[in-house]
Short mmCIF file of C-alpha atoms and ligand atoms in Angstrom, two decimals:
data_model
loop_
_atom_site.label_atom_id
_atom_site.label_comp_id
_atom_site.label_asym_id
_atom_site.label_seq_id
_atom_site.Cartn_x
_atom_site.Cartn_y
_atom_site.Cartn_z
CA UNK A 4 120.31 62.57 113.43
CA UNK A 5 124.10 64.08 113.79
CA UNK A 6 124.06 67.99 112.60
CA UNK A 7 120.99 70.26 112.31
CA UNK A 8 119.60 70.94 109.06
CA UNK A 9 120.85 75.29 109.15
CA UNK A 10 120.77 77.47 106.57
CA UNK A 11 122.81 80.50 107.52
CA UNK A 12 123.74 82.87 105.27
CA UNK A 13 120.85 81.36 102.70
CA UNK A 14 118.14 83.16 101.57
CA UNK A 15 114.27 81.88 101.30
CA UNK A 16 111.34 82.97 99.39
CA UNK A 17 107.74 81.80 100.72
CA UNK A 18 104.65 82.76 98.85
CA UNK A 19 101.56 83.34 100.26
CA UNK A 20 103.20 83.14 103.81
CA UNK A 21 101.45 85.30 105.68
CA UNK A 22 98.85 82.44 107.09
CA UNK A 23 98.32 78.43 107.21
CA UNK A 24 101.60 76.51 105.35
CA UNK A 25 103.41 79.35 104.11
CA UNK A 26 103.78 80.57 107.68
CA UNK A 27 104.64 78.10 109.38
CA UNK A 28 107.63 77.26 106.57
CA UNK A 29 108.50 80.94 106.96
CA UNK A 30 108.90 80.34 110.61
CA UNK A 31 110.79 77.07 110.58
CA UNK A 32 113.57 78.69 107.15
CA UNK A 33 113.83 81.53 109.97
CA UNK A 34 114.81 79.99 113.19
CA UNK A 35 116.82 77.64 111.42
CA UNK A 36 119.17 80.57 110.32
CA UNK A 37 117.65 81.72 106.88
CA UNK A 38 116.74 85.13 105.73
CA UNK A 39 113.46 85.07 104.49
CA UNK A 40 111.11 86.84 102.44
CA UNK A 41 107.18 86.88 103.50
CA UNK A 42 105.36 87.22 101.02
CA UNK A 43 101.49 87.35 101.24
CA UNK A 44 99.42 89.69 98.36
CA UNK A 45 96.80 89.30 102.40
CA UNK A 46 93.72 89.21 100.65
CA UNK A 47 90.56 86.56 101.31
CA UNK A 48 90.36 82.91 100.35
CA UNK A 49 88.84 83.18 97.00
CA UNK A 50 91.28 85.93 95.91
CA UNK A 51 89.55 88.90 96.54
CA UNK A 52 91.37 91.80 98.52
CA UNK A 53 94.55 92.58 99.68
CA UNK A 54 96.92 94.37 102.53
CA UNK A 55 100.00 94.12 104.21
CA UNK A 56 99.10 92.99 107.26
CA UNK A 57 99.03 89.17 106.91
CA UNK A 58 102.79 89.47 105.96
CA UNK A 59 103.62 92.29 108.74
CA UNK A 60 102.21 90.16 111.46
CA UNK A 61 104.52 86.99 110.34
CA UNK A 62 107.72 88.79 109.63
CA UNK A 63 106.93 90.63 112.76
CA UNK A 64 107.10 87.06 114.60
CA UNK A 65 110.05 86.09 112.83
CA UNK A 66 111.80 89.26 114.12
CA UNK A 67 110.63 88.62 117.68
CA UNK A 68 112.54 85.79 117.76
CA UNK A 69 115.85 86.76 116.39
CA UNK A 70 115.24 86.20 113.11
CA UNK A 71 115.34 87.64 109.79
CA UNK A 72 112.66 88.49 107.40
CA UNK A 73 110.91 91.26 104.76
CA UNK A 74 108.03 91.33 104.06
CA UNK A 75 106.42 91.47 100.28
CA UNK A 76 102.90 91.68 99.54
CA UNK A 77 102.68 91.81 95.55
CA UNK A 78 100.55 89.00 94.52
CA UNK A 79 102.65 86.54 92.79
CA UNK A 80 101.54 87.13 89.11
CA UNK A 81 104.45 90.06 89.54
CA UNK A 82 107.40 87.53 90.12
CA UNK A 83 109.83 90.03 89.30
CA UNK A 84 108.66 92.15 92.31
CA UNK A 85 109.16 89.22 94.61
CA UNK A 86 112.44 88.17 93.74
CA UNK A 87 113.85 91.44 93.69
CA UNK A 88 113.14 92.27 97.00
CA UNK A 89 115.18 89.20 98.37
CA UNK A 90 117.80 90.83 96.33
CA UNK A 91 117.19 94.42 97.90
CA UNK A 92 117.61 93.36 101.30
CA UNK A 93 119.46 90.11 101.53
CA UNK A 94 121.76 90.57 98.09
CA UNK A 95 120.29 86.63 96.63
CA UNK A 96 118.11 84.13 96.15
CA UNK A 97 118.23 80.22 96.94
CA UNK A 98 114.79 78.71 97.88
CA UNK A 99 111.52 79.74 96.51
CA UNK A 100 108.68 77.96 97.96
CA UNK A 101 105.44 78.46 95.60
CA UNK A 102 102.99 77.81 98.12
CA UNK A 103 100.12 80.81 97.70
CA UNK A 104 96.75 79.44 96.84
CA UNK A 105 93.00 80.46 97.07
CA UNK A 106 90.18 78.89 95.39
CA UNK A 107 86.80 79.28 93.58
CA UNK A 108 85.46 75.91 94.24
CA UNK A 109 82.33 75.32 92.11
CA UNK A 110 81.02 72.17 89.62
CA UNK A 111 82.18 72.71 86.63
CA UNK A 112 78.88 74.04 84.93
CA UNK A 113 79.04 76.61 87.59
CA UNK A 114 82.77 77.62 86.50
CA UNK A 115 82.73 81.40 85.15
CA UNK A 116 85.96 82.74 83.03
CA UNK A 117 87.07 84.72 85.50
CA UNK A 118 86.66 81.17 88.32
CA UNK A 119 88.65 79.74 85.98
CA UNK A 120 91.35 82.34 85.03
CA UNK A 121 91.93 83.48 88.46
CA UNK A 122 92.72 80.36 89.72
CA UNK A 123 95.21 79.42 86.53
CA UNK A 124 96.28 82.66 87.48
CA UNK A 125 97.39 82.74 90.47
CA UNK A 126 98.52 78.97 91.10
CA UNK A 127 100.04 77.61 87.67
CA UNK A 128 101.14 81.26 86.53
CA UNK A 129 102.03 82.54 89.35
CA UNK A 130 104.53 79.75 90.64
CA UNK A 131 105.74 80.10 86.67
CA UNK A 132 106.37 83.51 87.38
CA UNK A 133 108.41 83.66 90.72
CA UNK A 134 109.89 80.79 89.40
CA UNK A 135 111.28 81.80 86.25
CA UNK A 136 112.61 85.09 88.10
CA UNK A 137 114.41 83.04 90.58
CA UNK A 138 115.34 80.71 87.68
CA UNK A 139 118.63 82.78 85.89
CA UNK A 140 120.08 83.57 89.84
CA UNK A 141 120.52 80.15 90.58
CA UNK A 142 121.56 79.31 87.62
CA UNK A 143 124.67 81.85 88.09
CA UNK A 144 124.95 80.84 91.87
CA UNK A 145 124.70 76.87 90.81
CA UNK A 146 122.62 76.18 93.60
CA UNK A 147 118.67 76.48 93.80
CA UNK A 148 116.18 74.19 95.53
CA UNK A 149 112.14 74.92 94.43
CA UNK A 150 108.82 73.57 96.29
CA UNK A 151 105.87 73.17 94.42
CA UNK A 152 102.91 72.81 95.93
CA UNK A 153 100.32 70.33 93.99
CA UNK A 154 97.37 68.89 96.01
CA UNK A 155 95.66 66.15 96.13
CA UNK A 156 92.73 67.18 94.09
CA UNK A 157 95.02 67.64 91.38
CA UNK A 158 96.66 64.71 90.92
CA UNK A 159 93.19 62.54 91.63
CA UNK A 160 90.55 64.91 91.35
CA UNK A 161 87.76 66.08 93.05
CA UNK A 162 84.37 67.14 93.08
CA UNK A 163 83.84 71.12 92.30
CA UNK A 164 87.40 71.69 92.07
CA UNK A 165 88.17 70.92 88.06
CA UNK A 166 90.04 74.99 87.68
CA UNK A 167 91.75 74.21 90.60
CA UNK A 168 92.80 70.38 90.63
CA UNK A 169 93.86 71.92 86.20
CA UNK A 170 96.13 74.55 87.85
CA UNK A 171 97.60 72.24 90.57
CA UNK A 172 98.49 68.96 88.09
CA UNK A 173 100.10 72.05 85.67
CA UNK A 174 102.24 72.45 88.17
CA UNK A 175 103.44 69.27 88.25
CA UNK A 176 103.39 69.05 84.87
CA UNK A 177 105.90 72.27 85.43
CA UNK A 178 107.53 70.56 88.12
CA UNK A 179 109.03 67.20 86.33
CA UNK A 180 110.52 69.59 83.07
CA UNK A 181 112.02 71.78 85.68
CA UNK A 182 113.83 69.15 87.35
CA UNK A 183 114.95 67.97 84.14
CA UNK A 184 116.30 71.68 82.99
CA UNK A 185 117.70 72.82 86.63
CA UNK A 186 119.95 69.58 87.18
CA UNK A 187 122.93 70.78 85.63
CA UNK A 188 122.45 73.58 87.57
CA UNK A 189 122.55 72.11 90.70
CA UNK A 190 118.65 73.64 90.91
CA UNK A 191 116.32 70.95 92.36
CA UNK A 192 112.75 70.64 92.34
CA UNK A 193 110.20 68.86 94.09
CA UNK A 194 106.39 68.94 94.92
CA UNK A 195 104.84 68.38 98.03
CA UNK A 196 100.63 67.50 98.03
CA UNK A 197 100.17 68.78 101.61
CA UNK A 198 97.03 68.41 103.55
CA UNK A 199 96.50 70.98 107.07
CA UNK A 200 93.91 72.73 109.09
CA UNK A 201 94.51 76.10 107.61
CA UNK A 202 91.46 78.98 106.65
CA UNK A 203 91.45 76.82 102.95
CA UNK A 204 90.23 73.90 104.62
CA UNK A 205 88.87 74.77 108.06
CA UNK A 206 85.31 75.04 106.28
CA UNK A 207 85.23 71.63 105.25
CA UNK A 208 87.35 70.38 108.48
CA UNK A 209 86.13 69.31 111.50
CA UNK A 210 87.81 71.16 114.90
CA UNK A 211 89.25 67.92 115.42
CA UNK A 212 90.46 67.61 111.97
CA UNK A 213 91.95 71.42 111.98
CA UNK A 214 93.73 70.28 115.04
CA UNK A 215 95.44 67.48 113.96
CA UNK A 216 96.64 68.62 110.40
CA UNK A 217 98.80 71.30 111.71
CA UNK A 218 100.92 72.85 109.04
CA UNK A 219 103.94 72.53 111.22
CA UNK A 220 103.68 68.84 110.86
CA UNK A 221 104.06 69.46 107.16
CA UNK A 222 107.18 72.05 107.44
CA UNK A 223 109.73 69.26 108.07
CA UNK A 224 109.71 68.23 104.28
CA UNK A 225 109.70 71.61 102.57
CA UNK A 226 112.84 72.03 105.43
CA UNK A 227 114.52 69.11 103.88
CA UNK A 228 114.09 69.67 100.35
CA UNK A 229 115.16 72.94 100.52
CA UNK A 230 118.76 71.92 102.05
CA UNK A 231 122.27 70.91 100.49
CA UNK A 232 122.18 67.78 101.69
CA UNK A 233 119.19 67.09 99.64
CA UNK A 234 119.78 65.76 95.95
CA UNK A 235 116.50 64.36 95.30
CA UNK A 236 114.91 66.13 92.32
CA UNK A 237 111.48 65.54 90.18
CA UNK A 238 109.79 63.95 93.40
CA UNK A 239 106.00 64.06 94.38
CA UNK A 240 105.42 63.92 98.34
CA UNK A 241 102.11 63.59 100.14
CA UNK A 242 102.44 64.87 103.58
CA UNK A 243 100.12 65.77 106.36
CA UNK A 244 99.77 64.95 110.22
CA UNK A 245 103.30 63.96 110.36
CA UNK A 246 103.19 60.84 107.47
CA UNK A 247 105.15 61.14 104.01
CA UNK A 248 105.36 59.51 101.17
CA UNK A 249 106.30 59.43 97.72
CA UNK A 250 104.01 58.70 94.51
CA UNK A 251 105.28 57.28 91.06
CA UNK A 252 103.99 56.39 88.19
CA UNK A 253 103.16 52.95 87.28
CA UNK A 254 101.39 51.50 84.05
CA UNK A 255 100.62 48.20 82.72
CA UNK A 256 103.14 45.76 81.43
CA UNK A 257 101.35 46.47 77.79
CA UNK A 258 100.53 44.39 74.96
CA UNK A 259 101.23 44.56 71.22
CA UNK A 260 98.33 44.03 69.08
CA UNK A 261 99.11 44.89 65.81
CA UNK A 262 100.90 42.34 64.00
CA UNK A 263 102.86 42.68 60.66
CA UNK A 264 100.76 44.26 57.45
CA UNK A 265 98.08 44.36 59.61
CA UNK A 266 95.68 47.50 59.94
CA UNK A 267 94.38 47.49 63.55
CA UNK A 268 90.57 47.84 63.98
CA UNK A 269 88.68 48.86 67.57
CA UNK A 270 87.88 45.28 68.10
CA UNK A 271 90.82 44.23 68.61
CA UNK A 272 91.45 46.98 71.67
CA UNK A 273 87.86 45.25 72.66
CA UNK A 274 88.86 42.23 73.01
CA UNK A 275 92.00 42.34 74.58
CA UNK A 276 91.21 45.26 77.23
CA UNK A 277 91.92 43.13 80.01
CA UNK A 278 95.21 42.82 78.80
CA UNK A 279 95.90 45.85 77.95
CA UNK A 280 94.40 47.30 81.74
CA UNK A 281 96.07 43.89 83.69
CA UNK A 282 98.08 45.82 86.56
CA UNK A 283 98.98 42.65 87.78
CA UNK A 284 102.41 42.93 85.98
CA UNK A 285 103.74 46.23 85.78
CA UNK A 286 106.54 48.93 84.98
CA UNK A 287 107.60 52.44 86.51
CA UNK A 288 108.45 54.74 83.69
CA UNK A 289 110.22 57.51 85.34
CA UNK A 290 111.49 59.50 81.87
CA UNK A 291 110.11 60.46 78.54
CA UNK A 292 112.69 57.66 77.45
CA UNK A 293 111.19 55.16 79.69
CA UNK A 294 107.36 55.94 78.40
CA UNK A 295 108.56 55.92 74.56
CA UNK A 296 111.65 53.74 74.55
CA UNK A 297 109.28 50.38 74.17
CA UNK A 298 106.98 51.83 71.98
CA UNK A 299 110.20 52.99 69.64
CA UNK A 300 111.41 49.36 70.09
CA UNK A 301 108.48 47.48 69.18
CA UNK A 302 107.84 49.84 66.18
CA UNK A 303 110.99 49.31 64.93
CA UNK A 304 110.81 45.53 65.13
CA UNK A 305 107.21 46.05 63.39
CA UNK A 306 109.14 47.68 60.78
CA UNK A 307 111.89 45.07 60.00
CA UNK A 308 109.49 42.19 59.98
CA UNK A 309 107.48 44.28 57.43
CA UNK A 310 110.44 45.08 55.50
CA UNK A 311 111.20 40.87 55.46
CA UNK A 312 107.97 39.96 54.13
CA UNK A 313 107.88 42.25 51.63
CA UNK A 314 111.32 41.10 50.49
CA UNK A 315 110.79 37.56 50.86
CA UNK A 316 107.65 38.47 48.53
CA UNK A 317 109.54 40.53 45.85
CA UNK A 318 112.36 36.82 46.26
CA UNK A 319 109.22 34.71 45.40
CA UNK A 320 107.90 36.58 43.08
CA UNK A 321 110.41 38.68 40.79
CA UNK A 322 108.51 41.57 39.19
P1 LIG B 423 95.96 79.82 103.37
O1 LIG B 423 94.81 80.53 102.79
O2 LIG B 423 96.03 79.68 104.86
O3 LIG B 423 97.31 80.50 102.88
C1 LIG B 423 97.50 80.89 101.54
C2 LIG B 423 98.10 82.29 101.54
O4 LIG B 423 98.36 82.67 100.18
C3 LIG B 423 97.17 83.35 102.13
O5 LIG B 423 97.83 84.03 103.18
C4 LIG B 423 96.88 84.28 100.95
O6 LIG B 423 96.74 85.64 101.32
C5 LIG B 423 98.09 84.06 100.07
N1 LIG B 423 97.82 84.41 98.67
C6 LIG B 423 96.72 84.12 97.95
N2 LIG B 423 96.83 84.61 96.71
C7 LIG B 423 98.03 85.22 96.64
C8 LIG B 423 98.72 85.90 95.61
N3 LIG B 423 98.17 86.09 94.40
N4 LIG B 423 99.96 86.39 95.86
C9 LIG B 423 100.51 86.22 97.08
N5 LIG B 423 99.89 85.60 98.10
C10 LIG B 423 98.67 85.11 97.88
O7 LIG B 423 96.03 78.37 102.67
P2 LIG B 423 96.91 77.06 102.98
O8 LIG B 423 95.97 75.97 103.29
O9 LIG B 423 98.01 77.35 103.90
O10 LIG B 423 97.45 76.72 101.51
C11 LIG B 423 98.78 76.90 101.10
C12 LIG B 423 99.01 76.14 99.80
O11 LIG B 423 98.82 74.74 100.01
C13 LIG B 423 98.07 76.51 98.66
O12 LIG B 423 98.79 76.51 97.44
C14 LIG B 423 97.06 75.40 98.66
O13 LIG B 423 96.47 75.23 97.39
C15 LIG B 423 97.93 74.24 99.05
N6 LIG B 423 97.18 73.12 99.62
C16 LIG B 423 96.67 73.18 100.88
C17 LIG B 423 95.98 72.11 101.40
C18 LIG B 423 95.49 72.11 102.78
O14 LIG B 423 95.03 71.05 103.24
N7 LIG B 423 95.56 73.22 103.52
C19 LIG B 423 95.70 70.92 100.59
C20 LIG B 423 96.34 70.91 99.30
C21 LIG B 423 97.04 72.00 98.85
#
């Protein structure tokens, strides 16, 4: 509540700004002292197209108000091209905001190749490619902060939306090893699942809907994320009309089934599925040591008691 979250002197890159989300974070980096870099590649909602003018017009509003911005319009398959134009004209590179998106929503006998590929493409390689040109500059600098943008037809699914809900989940799948690699760095990353009236969702949005999922009501958490004073890293955040909140995983406290010398059959996962799906009592495995550390455990222990009995055998009966 004390200072204002600024970020003078800092310099922000926003895909796929010039509309919906990506504009209005563009607008918010700006006025709160950024420099920032509009990208848009400005062509139609299923990917088709292209121009500068989508990026012109927001930079131009940035501008209009004081602030500072370029504009970019390579789509973001050319990382490279992105990056280095927040070099050009501002000299670095500290927050990269992968937020461009279309889609090529279809059921998924309808999917084609190129419904498919496009979408991987642009999304999940895309954000892997701005990223990883960001990547080595704030390593050097020892300060980065990333936004992903997932959705929530990714992480649950949704009808006629398997390329894209594959593309978004890979990016949270890129998301939580990122985290992991950039922390030494001082490099943190986070995903937001946003929801907004924008021209992605205005065709399955009421007017009313449109009007009450602005995307400014979504900027505040991309603003956070992307400042010093944030240290979170690895996080998932579902935000829209002004609530956030933050998923985890969870999963079931378990059960053992295979006892020592034993060779497990199906039957046995049969009968004891209610155990093994019983959310009743459960953990939050937040690592790759947390998800295999029990199984390691228990395997060892396996292991010893099958070592025993085949000692106390050999004891009872010398060969
Ligand atoms: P939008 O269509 O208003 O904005 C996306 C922008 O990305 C457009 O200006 C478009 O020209 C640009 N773009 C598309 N392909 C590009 C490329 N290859 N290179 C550079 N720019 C490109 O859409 P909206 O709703 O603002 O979506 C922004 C992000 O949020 C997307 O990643 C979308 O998947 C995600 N999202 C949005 C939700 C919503 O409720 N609006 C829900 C869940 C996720």
């Amino acid at each position: 509540a004390s200072s204002p979250l600024r970020f003078d002197g800092k310099v922000a890159l926003v895909t796929g700004a010039g509309n919906g989300l990506g504009k209005a974070y563009a607008l918010e980096f700006a006025a709160r002292g950024a420099s920032v870099v509009v990208n848009d590649l400005g062509g139609n909602i299923s990917g088709t197209g292209s121009g500068s003018r989508a990026a012109d017009k927001v930079v131009d509003e940035i501008r209009a108000k004081g602030g500072k911005a370029v504009a970019n319009y390579d789509s973001v398959e050319l990382g490279e091209k992105l990056v280095q134009t927040a070099l050009d004209n501002f000299g670095r590179i500290d927050i990269v905001v992968n937020n461009a998106g279309i889609l090529r929503d279809k059921s998924f006998v309808r999917i084609k190749d190129e419904d498919w590929d496009i979408i991987q493409r642009v999304h999940l390689r895309g954000t892997f490619q701005v990223t990883r040109a960001a990547w080595p500059h704030m390593r050097k600098q020892g300060y980065g902060r990333i936004i992903m943008v997932t959705s929530a037809a990714g992480i649950y699914g949704n009808f006629g939306q398997a390329n894209y809900s594959a593309a978004k989940l890979g990016i949270v799948g890129l998301a939580n090893t990122l985290s992991i690699e950039g922390r030494k760095n001082n490099i943190l990353v986070n995903t937001i699942a946003p929801i907004a009236g924008s021209r992605l969702t205005e065709t399955v949005m009421t007017k009313e809907m449109v009007d009450a999922l602005k995307p400014e009501y979504v900027s505040p958490i991309v603003v956070f994320l992307s400042h010093d004073s944030c240290q979170d890293t690895g996080g998932l955040f579902e935000v829209g009309a002004g609530f956030f909140a933050k998923l985890r995983w969870q999963r079931t406290e378990g059960v053992l089934l295979r006892e020592a010398n034993e060779i497990l059959d199906a039957e046995k996962v049969r009968d004891n599925w209610d155990r093994i799906t019983d959310f009743n009592k459960v953990t939050y495995p937040e690592s790759i040591r947390d998800s295999m550390g029990k199984i390691m455990q228990l395997s060892g222990e396996m292991m010893e008691a099958e070592k025993a009995a085949l000692d106390a055998a050999k004891t009872k009966d010398p060969v």
